[in-house]
Rosetta silent file (secondary structure, phi, psi, omega in degrees, C-alpha in Angstrom):
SEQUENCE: XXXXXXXXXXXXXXXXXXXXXXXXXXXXXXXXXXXXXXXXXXXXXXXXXXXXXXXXXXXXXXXXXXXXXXXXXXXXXXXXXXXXXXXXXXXXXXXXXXXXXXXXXXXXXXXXXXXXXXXXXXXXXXXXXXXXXXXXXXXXXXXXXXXXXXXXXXXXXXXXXXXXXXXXXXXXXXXXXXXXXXXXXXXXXXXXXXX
SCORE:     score description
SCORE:     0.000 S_00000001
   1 L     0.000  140.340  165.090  121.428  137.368  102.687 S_00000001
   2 L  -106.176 -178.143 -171.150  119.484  140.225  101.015 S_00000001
   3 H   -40.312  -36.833 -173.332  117.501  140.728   98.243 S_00000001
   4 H   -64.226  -49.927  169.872  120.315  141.887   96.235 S_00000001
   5 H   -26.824  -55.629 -178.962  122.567  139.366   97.268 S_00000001
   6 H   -84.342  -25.265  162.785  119.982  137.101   95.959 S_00000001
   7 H   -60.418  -37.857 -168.218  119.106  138.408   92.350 S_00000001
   8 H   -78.161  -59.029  173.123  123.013  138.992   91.557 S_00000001
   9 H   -73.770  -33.357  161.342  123.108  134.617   92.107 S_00000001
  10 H   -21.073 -103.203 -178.756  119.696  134.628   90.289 S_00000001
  11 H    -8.904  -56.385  177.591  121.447  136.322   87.686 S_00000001
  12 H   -81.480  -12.156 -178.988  124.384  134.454   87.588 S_00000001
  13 H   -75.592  -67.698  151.262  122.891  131.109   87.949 S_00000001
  14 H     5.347  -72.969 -159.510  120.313  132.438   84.701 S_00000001
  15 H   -74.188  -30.667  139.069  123.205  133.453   82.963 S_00000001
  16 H   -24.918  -62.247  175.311  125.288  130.401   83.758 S_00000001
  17 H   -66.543  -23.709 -176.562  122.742  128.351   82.271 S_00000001
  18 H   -99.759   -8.633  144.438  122.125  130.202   78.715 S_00000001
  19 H   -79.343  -38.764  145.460  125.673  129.708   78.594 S_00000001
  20 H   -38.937  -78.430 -163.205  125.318  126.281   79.060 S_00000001
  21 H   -74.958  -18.398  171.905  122.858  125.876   76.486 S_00000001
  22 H   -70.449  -54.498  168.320  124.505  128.330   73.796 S_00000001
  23 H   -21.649  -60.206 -168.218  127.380  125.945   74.292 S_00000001
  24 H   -66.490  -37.276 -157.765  125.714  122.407   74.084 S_00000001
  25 H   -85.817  -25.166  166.706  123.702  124.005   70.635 S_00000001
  26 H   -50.482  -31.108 -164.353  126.678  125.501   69.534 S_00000001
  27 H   -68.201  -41.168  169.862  128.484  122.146   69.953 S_00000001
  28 H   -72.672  -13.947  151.331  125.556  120.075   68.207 S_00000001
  29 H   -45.280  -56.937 -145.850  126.007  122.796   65.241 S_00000001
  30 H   -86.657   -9.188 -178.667  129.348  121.892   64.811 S_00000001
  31 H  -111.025  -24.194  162.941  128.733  118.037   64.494 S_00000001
  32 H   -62.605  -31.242 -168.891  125.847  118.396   62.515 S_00000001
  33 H   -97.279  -38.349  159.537  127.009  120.478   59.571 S_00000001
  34 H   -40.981  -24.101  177.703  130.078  119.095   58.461 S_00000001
  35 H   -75.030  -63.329 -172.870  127.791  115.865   58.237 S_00000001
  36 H   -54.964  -35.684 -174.053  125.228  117.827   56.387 S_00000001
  37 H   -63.676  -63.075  164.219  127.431  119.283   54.100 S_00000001
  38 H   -28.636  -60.260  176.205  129.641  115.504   53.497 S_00000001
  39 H   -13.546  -90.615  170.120  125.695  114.431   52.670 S_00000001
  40 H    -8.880  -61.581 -177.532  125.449  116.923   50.479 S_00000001
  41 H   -61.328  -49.682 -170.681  128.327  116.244   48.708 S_00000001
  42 H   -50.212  -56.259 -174.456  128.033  112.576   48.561 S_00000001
  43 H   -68.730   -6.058 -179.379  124.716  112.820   47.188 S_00000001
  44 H   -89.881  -28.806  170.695  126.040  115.638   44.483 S_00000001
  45 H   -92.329    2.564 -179.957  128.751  113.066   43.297 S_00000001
  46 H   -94.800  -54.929 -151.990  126.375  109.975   42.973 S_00000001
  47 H   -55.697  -33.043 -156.134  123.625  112.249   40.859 S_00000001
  48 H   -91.505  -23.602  153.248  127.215  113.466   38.436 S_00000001
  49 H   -76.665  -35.484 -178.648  127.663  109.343   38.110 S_00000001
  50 H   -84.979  -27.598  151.377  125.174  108.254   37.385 S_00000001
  51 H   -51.701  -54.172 -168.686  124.681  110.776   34.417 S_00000001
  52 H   -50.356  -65.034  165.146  127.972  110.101   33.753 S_00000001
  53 H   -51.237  -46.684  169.845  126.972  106.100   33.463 S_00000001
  54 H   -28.176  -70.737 -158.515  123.931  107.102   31.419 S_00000001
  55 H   -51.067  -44.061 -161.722  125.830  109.094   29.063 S_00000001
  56 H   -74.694   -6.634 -163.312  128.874  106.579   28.752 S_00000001
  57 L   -92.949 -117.993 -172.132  125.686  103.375   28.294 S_00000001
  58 L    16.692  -71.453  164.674  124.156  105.428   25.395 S_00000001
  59 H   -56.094  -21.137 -177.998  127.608  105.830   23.663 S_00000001
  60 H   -82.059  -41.975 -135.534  128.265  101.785   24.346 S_00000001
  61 H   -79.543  -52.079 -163.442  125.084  101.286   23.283 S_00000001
  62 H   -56.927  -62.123 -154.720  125.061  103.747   20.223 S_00000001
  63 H   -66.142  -42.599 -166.793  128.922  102.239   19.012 S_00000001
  64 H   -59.071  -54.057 -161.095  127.712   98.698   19.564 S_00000001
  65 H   -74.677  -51.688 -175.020  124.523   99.098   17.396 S_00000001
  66 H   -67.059  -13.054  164.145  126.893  100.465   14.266 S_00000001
  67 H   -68.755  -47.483 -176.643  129.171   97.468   14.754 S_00000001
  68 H   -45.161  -55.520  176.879  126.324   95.108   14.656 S_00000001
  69 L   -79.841   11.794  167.787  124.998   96.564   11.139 S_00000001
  70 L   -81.134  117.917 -171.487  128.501   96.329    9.820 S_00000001
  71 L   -65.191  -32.799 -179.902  128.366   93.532    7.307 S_00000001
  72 L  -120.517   60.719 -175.222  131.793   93.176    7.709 S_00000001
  73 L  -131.194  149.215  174.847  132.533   92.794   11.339 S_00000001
  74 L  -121.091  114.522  177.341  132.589   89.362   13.522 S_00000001
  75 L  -105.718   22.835  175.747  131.204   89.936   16.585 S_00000001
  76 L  -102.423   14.330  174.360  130.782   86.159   17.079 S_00000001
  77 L    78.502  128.868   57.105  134.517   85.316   18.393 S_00000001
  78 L   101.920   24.076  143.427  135.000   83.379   14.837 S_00000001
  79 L   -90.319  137.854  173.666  131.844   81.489   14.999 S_00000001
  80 L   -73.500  137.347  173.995  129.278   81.353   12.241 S_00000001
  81 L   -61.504  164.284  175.292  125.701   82.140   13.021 S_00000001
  82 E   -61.974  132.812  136.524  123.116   79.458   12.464 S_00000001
  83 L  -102.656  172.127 -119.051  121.923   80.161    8.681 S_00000001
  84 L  -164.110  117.707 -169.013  118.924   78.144    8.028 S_00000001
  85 L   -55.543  -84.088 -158.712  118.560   76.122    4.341 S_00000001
  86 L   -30.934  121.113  169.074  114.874   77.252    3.931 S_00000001
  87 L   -77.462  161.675  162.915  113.807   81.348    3.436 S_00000001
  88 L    64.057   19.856 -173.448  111.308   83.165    4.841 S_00000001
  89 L   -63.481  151.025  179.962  111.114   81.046    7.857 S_00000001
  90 L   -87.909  171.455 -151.606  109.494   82.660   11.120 S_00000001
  91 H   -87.536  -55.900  164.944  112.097   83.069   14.181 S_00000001
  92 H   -45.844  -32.738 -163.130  110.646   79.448   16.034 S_00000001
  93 H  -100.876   -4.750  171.646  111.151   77.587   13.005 S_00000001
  94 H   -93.127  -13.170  145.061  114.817   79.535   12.469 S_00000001
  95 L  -166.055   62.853  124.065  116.254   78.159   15.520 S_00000001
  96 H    -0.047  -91.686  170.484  114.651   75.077   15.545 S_00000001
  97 H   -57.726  -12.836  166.071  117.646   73.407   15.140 S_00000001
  98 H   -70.572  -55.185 -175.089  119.743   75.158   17.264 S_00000001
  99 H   -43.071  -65.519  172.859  117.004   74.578   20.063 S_00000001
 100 H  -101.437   32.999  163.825  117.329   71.190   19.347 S_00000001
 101 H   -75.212  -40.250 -178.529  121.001   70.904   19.257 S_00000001
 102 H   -63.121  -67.516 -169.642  120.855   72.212   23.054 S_00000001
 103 H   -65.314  -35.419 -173.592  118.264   69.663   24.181 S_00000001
 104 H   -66.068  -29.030 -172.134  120.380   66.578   22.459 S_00000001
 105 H   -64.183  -49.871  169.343  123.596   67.925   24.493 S_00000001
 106 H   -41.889  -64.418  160.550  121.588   67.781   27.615 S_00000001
 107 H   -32.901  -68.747 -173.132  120.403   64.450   27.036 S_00000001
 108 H   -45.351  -51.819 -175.751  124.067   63.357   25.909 S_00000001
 109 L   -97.626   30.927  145.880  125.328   64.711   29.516 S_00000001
 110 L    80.673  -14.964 -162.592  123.217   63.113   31.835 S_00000001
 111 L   -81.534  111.129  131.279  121.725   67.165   32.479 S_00000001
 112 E  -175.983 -148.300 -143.538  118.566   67.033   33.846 S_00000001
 113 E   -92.010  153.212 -167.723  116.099   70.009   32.769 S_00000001
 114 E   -84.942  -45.039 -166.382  113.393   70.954   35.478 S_00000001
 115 E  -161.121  164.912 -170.355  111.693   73.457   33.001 S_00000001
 116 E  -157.138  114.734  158.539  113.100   75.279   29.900 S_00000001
 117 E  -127.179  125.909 -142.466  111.563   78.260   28.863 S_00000001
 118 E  -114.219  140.618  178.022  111.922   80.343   25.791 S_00000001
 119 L  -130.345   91.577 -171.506  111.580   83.821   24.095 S_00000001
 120 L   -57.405  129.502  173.754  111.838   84.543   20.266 S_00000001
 121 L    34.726   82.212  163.260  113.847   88.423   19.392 S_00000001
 122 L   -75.757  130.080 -169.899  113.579   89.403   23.100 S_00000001
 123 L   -88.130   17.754  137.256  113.915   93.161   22.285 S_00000001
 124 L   -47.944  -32.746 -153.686  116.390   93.446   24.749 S_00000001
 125 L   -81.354  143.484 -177.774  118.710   91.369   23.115 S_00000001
 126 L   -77.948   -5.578 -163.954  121.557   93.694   21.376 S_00000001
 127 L   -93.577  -42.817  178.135  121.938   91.497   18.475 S_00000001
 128 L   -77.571  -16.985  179.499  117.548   92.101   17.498 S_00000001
 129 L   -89.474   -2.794 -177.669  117.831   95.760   18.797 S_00000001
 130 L  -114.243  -18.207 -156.110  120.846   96.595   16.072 S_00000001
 131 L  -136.555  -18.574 -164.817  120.395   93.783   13.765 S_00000001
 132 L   -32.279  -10.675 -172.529  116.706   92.621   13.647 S_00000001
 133 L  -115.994    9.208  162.329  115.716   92.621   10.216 S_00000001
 134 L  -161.825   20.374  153.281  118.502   89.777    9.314 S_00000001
 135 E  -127.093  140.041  143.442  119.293   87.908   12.746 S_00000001
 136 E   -91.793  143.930 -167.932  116.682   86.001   14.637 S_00000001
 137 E  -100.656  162.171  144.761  117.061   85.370   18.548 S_00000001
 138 E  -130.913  129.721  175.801  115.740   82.615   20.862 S_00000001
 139 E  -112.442  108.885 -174.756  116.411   83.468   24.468 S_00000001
 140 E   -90.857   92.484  167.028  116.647   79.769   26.516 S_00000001
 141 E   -81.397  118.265 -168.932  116.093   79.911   30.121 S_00000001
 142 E  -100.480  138.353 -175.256  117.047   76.438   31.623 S_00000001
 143 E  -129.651  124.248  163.556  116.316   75.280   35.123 S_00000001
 144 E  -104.096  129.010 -176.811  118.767   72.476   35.299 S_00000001
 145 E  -112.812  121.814  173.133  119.665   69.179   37.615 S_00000001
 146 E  -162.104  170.058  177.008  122.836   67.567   36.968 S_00000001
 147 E   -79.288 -178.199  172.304  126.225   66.572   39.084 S_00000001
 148 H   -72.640  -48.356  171.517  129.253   68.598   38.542 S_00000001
 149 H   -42.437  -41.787 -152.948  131.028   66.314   36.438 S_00000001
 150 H   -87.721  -34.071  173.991  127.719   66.401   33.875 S_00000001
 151 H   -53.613  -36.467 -117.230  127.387   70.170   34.200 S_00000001
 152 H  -118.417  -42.041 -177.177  131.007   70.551   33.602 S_00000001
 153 H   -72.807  -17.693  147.031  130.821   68.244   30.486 S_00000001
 154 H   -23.181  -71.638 -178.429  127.784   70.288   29.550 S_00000001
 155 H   -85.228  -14.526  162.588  129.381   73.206   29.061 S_00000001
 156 H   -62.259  -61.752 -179.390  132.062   72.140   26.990 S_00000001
 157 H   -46.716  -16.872  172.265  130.005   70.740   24.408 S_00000001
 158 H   -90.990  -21.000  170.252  128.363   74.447   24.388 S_00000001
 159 H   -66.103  -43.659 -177.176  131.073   75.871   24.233 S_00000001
 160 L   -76.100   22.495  177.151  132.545   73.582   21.396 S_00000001
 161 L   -74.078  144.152  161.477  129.103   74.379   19.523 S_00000001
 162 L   -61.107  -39.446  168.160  129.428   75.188   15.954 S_00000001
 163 L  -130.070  152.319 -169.818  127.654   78.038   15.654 S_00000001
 164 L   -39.160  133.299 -175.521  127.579   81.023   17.835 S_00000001
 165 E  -127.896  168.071  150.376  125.784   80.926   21.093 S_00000001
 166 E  -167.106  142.288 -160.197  126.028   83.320   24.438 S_00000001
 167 E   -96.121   99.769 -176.204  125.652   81.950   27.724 S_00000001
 168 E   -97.578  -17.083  172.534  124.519   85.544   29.588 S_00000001
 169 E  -125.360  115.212  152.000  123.434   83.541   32.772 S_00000001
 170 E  -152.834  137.583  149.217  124.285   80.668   35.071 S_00000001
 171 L   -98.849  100.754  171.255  123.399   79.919   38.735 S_00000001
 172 L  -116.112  149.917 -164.356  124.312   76.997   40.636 S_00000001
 173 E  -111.991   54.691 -161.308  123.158   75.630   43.525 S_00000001
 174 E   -60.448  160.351 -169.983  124.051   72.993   45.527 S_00000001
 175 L   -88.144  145.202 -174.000  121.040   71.172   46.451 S_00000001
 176 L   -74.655   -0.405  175.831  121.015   70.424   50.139 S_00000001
 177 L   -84.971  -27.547 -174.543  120.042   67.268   50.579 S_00000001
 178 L  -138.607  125.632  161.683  123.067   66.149   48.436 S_00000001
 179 L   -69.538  -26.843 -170.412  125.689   68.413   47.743 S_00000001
 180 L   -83.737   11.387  157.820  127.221   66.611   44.991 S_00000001
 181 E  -116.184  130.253 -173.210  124.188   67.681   43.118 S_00000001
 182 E  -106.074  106.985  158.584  123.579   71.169   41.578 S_00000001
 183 E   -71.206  148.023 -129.205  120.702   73.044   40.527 S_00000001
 184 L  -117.889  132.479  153.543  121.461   74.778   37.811 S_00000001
 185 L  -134.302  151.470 -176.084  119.429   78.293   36.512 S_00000001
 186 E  -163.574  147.492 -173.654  121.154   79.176   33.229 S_00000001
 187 E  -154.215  120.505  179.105  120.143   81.500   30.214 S_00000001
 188 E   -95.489  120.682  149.483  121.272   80.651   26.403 S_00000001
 189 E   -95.870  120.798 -170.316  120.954   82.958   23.479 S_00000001
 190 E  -115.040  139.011  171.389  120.734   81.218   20.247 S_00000001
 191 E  -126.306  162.404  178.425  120.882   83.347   16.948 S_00000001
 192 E  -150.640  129.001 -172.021  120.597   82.235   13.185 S_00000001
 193 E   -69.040  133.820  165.187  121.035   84.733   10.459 S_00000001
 194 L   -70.864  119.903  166.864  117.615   85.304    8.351 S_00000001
 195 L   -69.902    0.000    0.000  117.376   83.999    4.877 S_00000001
């Protein structure tokens, strides 16, 4: 073979190969950008929900709060709030009695509590951020031990409570040494109209 002979397969091996390689990056082009783009997108329809959820909380939020200060609306399913004889009472001493309506039920049903811890007008609560100058809140976090049966009887009597409550949490647990016992995490909102 001569020189030429040999430069012309130079050449063609050369030129073989950067066809090779336009190929392969063309190929990895073509599987990358449809991804990038899908990305793209995905992340352009989560940003237009979740404004979207913003917007629509703000109007629940907004709609909620002018129901609340309507004197003549029941948001309590047809239960009466706790009123209170006494006026000018401070928010512990305003559902007092509520508080301890809760602990005698426990007691009654066998439930019982590991720890119970409490928060007067959590400003979370929708009833103190719309209504605050005439309901007070107590927010009851319960860490509870009881069987199923006692739990079960538990919640009827809160439910069959006399004046409005809302149950916003419960976790159970069985415990693992005994299954037929559950701990309990559970969170009570007690309200009483101000006097």
């Amino acid at each position: 073979m001569d020189n030429k002979e040999l430069l012309k397969l130079f050449q063609n091996a050369i030129l073989l190969l950067v066809l090779t390689f336009v190929i392969v990056i063309y190929m990895i082009v073509m599987k990358i950008v449809p991804s990038v783009t899908n990305i793209n997108s995905l992340s352009n329809d989560y940003k237009a929900a979740v404004e979207k959820q913003a917007t629509l909380e703000k109007q629940y939020d907004s709609k909620k709060s002018a129901l609340m200060q309507a004197t003549n609306v029941d948001l309590t399913g047809g239960k009466d709030m706790y009123k209170p004889m006494d006026s000018g009472l401070d928010a512990s001493s305003i559902v007092a009695g509520q508080f301890e309506d809760i602990l005698a039920m426990l007691r009654a049903n066998s439930v019982k509590a590991r720890s119970v811890d409490y928060a007067y007008n959590p400003p979370e609560d929708e009833f103190v951020k719309g209504a605050g100058a005439k309901v007070s809140a107590c927010q009851v976090t319960l860490q509870l031990v009881a069987t199923y049966k006692n739990f079960e009887n538990f919640m009827r009597d809160l439910y069959k409570h006399e004046h409005f409550l809302d149950i916003s949490k419960i976790e159970i647990i069985p415990y693992e040494k005994n299954k037929t016992i559950l701990l309990i995490n559970c969170k009570i909102s007690l309200y009483a109209k101000k006097v």
